[in-house]
Coordinates of C-alpha atoms in Angstrom, one line a residue:
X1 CA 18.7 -3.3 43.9
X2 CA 19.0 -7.0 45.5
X3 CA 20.7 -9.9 43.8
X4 CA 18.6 -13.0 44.4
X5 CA 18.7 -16.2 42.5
X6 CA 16.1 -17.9 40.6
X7 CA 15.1 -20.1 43.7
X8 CA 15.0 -17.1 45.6
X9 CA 12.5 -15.6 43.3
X10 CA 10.1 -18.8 43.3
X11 CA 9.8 -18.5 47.5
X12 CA 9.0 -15.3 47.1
X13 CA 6.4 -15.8 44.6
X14 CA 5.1 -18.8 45.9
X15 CA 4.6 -16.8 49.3
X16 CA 0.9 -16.6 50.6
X17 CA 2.0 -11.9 51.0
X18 CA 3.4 -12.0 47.4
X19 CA 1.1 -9.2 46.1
X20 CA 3.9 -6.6 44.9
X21 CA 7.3 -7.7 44.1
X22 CA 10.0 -5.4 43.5
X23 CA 13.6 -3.6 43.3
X24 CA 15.5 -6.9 42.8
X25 CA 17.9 -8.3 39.9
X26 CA 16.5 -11.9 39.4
X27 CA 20.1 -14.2 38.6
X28 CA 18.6 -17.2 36.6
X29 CA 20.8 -19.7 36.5
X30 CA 19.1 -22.6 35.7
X31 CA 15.7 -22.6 33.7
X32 CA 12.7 -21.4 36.0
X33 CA 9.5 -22.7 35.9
X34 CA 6.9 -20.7 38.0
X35 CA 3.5 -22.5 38.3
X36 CA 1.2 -20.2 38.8
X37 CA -1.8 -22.7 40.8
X38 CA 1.3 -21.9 43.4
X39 CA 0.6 -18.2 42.8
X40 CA -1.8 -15.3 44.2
X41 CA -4.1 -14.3 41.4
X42 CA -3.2 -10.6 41.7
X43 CA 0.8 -9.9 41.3
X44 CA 2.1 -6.5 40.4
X45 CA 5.9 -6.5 39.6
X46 CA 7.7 -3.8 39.8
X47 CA 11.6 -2.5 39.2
X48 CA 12.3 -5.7 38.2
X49 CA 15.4 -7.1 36.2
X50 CA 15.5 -11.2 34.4
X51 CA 19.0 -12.2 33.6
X52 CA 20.8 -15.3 32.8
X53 CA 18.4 -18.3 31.9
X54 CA 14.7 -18.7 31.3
X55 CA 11.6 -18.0 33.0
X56 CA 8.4 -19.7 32.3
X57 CA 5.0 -19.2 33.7
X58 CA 2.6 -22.2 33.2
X59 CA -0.7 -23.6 34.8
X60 CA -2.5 -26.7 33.7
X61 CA -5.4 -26.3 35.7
X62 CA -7.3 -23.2 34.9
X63 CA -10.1 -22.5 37.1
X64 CA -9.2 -19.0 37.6
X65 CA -7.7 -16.5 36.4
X66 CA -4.7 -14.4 37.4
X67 CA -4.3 -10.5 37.0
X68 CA -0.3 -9.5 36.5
X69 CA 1.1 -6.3 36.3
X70 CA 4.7 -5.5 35.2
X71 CA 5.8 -2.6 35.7
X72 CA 9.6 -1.1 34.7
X73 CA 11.0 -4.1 34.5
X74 CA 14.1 -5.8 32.1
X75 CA 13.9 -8.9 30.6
X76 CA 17.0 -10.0 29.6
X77 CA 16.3 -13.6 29.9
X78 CA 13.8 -15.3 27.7
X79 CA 10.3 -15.4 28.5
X80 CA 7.2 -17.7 28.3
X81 CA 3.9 -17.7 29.5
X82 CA 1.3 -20.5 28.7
X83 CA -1.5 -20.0 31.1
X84 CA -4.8 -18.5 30.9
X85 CA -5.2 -15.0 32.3
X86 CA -8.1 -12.5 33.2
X87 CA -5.4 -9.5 32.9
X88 CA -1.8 -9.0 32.1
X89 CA -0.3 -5.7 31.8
X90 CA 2.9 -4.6 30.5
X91 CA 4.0 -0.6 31.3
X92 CA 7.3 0.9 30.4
X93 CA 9.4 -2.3 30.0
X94 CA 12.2 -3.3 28.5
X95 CA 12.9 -6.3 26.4
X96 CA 16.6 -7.3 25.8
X97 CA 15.7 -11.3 25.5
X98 CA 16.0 -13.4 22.2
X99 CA 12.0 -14.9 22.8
X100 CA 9.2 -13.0 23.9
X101 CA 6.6 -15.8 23.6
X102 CA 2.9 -16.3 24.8
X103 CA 0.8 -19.2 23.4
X104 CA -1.9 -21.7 24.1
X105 CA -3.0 -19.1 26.5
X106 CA -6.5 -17.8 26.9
X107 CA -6.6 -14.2 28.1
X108 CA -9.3 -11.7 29.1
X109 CA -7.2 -8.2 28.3
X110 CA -3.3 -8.0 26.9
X111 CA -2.1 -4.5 27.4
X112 CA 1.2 -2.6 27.0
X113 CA 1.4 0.9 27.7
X114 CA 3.6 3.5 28.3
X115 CA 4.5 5.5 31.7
X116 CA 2.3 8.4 31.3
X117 CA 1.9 9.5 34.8
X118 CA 5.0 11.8 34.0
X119 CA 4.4 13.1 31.0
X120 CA 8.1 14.9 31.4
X121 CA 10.0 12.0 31.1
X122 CA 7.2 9.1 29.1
X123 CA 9.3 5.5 29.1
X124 CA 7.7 3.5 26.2
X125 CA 7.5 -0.3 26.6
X126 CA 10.7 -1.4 24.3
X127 CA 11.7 -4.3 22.4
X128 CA 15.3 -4.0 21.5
X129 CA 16.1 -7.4 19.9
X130 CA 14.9 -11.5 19.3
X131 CA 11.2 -12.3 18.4
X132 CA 8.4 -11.2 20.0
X133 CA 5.3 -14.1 19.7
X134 CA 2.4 -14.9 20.4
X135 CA 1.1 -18.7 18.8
X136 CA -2.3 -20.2 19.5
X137 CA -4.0 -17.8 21.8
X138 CA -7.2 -16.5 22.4
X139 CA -8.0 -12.8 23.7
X140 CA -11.5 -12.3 25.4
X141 CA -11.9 -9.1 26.1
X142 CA -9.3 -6.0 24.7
X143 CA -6.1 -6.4 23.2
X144 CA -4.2 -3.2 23.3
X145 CA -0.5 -2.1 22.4
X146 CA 0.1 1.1 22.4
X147 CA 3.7 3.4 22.3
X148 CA 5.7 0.0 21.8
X149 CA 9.0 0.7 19.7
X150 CA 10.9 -1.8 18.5
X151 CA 14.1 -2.0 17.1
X152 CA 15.1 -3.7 13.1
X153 CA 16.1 -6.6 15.0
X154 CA 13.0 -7.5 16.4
X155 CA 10.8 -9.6 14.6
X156 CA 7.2 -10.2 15.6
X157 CA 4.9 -13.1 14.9
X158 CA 0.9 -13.6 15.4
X159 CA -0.2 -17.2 14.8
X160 CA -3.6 -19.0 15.2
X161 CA -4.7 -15.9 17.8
X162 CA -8.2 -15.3 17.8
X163 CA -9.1 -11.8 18.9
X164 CA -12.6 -11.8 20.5
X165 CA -12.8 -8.2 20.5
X166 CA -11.1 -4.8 20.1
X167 CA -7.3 -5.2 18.5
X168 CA -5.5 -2.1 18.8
X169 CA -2.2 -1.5 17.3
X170 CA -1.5 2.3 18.2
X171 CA 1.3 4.4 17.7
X172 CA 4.4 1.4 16.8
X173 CA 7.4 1.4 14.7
X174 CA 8.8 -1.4 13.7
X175 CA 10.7 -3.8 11.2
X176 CA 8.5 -6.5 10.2
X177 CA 5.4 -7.8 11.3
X178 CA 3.7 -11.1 10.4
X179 CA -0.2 -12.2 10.9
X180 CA -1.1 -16.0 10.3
X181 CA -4.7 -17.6 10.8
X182 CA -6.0 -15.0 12.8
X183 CA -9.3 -14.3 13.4
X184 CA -10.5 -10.7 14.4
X185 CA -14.2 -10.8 15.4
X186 CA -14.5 -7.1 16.1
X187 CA -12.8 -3.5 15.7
X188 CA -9.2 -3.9 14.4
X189 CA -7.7 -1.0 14.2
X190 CA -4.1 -0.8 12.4
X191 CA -2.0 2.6 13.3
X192 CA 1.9 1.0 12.9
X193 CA 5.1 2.7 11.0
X194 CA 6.6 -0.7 9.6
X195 CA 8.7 -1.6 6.7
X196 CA 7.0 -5.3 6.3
X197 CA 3.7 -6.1 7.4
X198 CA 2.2 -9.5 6.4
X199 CA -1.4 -10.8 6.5
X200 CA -2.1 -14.4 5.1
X201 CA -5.1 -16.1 5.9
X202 CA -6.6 -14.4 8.3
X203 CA -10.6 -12.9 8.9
X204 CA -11.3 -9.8 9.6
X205 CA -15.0 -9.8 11.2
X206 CA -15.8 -6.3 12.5
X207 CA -14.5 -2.8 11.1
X208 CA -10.6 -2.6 10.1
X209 CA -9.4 0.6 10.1
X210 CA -5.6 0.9 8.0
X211 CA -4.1 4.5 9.3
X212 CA -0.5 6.0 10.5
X213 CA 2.2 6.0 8.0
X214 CA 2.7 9.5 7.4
X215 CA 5.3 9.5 4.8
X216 CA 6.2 7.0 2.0
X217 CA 9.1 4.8 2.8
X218 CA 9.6 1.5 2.1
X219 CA 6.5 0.3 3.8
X220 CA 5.3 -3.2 2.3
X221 CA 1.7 -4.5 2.9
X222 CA 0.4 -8.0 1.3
X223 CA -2.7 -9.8 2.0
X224 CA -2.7 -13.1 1.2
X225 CA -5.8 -15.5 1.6
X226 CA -7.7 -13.2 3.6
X227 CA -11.8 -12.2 4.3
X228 CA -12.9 -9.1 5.8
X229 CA -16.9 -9.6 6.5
X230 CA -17.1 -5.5 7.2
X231 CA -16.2 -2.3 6.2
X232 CA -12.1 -1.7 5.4
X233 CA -11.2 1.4 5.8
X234 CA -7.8 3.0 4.0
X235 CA -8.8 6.2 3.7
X236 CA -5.7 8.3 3.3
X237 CA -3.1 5.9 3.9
X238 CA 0.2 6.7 2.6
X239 CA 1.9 3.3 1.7
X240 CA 5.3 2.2 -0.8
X241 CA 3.5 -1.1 -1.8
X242 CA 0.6 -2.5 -1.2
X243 CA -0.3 -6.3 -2.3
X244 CA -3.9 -8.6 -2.3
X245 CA -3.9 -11.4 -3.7
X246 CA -6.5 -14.3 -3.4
X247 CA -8.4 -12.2 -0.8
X248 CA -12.7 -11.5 -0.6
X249 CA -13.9 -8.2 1.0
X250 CA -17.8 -8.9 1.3
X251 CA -18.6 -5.4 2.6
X252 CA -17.6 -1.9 1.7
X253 CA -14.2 -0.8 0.9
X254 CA -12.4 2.6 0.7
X255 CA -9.3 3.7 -0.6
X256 CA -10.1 7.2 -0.6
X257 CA -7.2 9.8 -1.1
X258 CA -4.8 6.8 -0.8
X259 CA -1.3 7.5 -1.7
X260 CA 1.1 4.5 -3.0
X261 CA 4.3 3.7 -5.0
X262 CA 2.8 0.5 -6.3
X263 CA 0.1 -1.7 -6.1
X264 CA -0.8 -5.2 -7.2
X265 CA -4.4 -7.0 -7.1
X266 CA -4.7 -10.6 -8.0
X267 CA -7.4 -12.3 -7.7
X268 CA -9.4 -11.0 -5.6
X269 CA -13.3 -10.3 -5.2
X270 CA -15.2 -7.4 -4.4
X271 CA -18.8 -8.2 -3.2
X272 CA -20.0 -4.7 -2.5
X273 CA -18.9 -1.3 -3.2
X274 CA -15.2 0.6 -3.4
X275 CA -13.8 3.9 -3.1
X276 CA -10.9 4.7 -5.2
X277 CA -11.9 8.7 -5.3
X278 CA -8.3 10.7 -5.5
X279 CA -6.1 7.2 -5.4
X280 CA -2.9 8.0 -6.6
X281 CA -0.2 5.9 -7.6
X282 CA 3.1 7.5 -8.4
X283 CA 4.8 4.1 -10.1
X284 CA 2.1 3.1 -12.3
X285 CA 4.0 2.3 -15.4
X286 CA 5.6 -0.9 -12.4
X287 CA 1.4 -1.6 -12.0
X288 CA 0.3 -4.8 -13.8
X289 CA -2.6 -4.5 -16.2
X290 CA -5.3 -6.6 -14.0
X291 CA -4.6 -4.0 -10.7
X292 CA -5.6 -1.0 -13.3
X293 CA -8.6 -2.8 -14.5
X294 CA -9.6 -4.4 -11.4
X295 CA -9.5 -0.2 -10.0
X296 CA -11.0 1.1 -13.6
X297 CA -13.8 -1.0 -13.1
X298 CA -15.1 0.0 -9.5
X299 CA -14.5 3.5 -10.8
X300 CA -16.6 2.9 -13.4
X301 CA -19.4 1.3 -10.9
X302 CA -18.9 4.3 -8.4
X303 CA -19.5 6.6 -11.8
X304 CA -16.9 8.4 -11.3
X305 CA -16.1 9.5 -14.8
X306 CA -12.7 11.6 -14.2
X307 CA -10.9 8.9 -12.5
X308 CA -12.3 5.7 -14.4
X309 CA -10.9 7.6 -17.5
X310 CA -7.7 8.1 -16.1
X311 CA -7.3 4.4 -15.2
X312 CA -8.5 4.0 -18.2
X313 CA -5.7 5.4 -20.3
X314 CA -3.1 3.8 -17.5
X315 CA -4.7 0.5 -18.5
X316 CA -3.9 1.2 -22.6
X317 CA -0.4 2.4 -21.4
X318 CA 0.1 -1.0 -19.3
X319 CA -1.5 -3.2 -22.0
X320 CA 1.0 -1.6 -24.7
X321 CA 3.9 -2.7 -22.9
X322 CA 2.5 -6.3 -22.8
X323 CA 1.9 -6.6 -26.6
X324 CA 4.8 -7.6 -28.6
X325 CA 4.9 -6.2 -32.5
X326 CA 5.3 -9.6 -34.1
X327 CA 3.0 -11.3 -32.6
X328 CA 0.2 -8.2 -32.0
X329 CA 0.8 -6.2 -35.1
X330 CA -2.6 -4.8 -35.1
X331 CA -3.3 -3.7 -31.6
X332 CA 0.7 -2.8 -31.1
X333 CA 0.8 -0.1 -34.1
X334 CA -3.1 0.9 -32.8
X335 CA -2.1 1.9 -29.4
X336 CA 1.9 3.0 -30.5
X337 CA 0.0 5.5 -32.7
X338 CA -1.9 6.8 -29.6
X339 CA 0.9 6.4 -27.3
X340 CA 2.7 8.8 -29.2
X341 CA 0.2 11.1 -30.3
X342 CA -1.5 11.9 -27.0
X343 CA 0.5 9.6 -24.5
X344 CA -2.9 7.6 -23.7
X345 CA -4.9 10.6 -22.8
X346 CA -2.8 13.8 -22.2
X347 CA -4.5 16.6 -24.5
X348 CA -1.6 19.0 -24.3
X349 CA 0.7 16.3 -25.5
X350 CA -2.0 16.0 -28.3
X351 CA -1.7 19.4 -29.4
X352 CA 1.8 19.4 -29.4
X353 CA 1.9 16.3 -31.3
X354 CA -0.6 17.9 -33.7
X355 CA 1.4 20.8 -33.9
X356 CA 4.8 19.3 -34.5
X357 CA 3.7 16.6 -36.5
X358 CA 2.1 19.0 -39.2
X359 CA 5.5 20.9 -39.2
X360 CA 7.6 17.9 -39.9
X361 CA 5.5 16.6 -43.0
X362 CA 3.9 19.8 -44.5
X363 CA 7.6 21.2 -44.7
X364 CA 9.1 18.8 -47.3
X365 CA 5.5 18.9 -48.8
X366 CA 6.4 22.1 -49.4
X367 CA 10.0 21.6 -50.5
X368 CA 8.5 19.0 -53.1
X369 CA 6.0 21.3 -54.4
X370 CA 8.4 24.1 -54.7
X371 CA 11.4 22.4 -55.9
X372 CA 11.9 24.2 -58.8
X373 CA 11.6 27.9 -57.6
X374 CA 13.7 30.0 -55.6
X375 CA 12.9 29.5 -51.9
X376 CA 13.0 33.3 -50.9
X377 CA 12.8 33.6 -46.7
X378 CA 10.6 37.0 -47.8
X379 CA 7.8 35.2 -48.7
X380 CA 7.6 33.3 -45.1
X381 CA 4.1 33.9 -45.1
X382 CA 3.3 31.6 -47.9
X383 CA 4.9 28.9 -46.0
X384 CA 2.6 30.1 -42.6
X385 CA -0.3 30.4 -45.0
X386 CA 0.2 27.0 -46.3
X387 CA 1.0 25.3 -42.9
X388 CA -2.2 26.5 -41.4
X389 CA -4.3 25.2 -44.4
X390 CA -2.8 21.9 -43.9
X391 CA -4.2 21.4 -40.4
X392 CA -7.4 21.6 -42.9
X393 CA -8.3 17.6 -42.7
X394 CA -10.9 17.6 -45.3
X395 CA -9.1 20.2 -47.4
X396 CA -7.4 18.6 -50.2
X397 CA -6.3 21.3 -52.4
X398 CA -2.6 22.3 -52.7
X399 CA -3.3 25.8 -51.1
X400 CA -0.3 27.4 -49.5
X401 CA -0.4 30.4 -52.3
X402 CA -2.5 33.7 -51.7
X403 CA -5.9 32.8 -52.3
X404 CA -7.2 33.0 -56.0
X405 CA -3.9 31.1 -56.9
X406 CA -4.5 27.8 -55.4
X407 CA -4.7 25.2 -57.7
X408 CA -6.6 21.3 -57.5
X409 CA -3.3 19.3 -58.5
X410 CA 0.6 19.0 -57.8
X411 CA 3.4 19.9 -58.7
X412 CA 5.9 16.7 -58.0
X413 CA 4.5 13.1 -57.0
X414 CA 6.8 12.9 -54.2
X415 CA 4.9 15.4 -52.2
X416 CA 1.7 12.9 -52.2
X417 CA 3.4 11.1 -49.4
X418 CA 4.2 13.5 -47.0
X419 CA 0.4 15.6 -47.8
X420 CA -1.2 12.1 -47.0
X421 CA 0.3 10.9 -44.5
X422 CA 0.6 14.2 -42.9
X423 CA -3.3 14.3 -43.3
X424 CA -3.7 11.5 -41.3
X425 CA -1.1 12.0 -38.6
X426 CA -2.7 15.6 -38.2
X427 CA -6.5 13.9 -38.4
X428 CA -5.6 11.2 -35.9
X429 CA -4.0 14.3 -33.1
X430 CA -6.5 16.4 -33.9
X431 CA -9.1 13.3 -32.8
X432 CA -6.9 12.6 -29.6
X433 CA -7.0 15.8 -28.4
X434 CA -10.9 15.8 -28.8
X435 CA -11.1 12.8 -27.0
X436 CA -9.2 14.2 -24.1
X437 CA -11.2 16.5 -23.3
X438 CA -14.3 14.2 -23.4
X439 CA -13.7 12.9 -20.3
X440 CA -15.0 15.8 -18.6
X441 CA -18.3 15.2 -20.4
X442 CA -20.9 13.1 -18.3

């Protein structure tokens, strides 16, 4: 390819036959600023390389609107275009600047694509370090990005952009991500494999759709200050963390078959319905108690019984760790003595709390009663006989011996402490268990 300077490149731009440009290395040595009321409206650039200083392309006036095309082209120097555009078009590019920046531009359609006329050998636009922004724009018509990768040392940056219609985000990895005061007035739809993506204070007007993320890593997403006016759509998302806080969604929302590490709600409204059939949330025990109510509650508005009790129990679990026993005696020992008797809701660890728990105070019940006779491993089943009696709540005769030998009174005082106590811890698993299964009852 040619060498030519920065000067070079301006002539050639400036020229009244400049409709394609290509095959040259552009050597900027000094800042270039390309006005573009110099410039015909349609420009495609092609096999183009930037390197050295940087390029801006500006226009005060802006009676009309210019259509530019870059196509394989390197941008090593850093980049800036403030002007108001009907079309710009970005295919199978490469970014190696420190800024990528667009702003206080007003533009009919922003799209980058990759090269898929050869689907043998696709070239995806790529961003492979510095900041990619765009700060006090407007987008008319569709903003589309599509098959971008950039690299962790990228960082990308949406301020004060309002996006008049469809925002598509399809197919991108990247680092981190950040959204501030942006309005999207129709279809946003979200399909990115980041690590951080941040939302605060931004509206979301038409449907947003949440999708991508195949696997679990450690994708963060936080909302902060935000309003979607229509339906939010989640539905099996697979996400690390997931954070709202301080944000109103005043039409549906569904987190159907969701999948997340954690999540945390705070303060935050829900004006019409939600969807939390089949959530799942592998670290609840790191969930605070409002996210598990906030979800309980909307599970119990949705009437769906299975999950609300689930939630439910996660909720007692979450609310036991936040008691302390000095200060809540009452509601501590309460929900310790369910804790450990059915772990807030599990009916096989009921039973084998009820179970075990009979065992450890029916046998020195037994001990007590029998101190004074030979304890003879022959006569096991009287110890059987009695053991299964004792699970025998209202039963409150000493009646381990073959029947007809059972007697109403005892035979040491000691052995009134583990029968009663025994009684109760038996009753109270016995109840736990029962309630367990209840929540498959309507």
């Amino acid at each position: 390819m040619e060498v030519i300077s920065g000067k070079e490149f301006q002539t050639i731009i400036y020229s009244d036959n400049a409709e394609t440009i290509s095959d040259f290395i552009v050597e900027i040595n000094t800042s270039l600023n390309i006005d573009l009321e110099k410039v015909k409206l349609s420009i495609t650039f092609s096999n183009l390389k930037f390197q050295g200083k940087q390029i801006r392309f500006y226009k005060i006036k802006k009676e009309c609107l210019h259509r530019f095309r870059f196509d394989k082209c390197t941008f090593e120097s850093n980049t800036f275009i403030e002007s108001d555009f009907e079309d710009i078009t970005f295919i199978s590019n490469t970014f190696n600047c420190d800024k990528f920046h667009i702003y206080k531009s007003t533009i009919g359609v922003l799209e980058f694509f990759d090269d898929d006329s050869n689907s043998e050998n696709i070239k995806n636009n790529i961003f492979s370090k510095g900041n990619f922004k765009i700060d006090e724009c407007e987008f008319n018509s569709v903003f589309w990005l599509k098959n971008i990768k950039f690299s962790e040392k990228t960082n990308i940056d949406f301020s004060t952009v309002k996006f008049h219609n469809g925002c598509f985000f399809d197919s991108i990895s990247l680092n981190k991500i950040m959204f501030y005061n942006c309005d999207f007035l129709k279809e946003f739809r979200y399909d990115i494999f980041y690590n951080s993506s941040t939302f605060r204070e931004c509206s979301f007007l038409g449907l947003t759709t949440f999708s991508g993320l195949p696997s679990v890593n450690s994708s963060f997403l936080w909302f902060e200050n935000c309003h979607f006016f229509k339906l939010a759509n989640f539905n099996n998302y697979w996400l690390h963390k997931l954070r709202i806080e301080e944000t109103t969604f005043s039409d549906n929302v569904s987190f159907q078959q969701t999948y997340f590490d954690i999540v945390s709600f705070i303060r935050i409204i829900f004006e019409k319905k939600v969807w939390f059939d089949d959530i799942r949330i592998k670290k609840i025990d790191e969930c605070d108690r409002i996210t598990i109510r906030t979800i309980k509650q909307e599970l119990q508005k949705a009437e769906n019984r299975i999950d609300f009790n689930k939630f439910r129990n996660y909720e007692l679990a979450a609310h036991y760790k936040e008691l302390n026993f000095k200060i809540d005696f009452k509601d501590k020992t309460i929900l310790w003595a369910t804790k450990w008797s059915s772990n807030f809701g599990s009916w096989t660890w009921a039973f084998w709390f009820t179970i075990i728990i009979g065992l450890i105070f029916f046998t020195p019940f037994y001990i007590f009663e029998n101190f004074n006779k030979t304890i003879n491993l022959q006569n096991w089943q009287d110890f059987i006989y009695g053991y299964f009696r004792f699970f025998l709540i209202t039963d409150f005769k000493n009646e381990y011996y073959q029947a007809g030998e059972s007697v109403l009174k005892f035979n040491c005082f000691l052995s009134l402490l583990p029968f009663l106590f025994g009684k109760i811890a038996v009753a109270f698993g016995i109840y736990e268990m029962i309630q367990s299964f209840r929540k498959f009852k309507a």
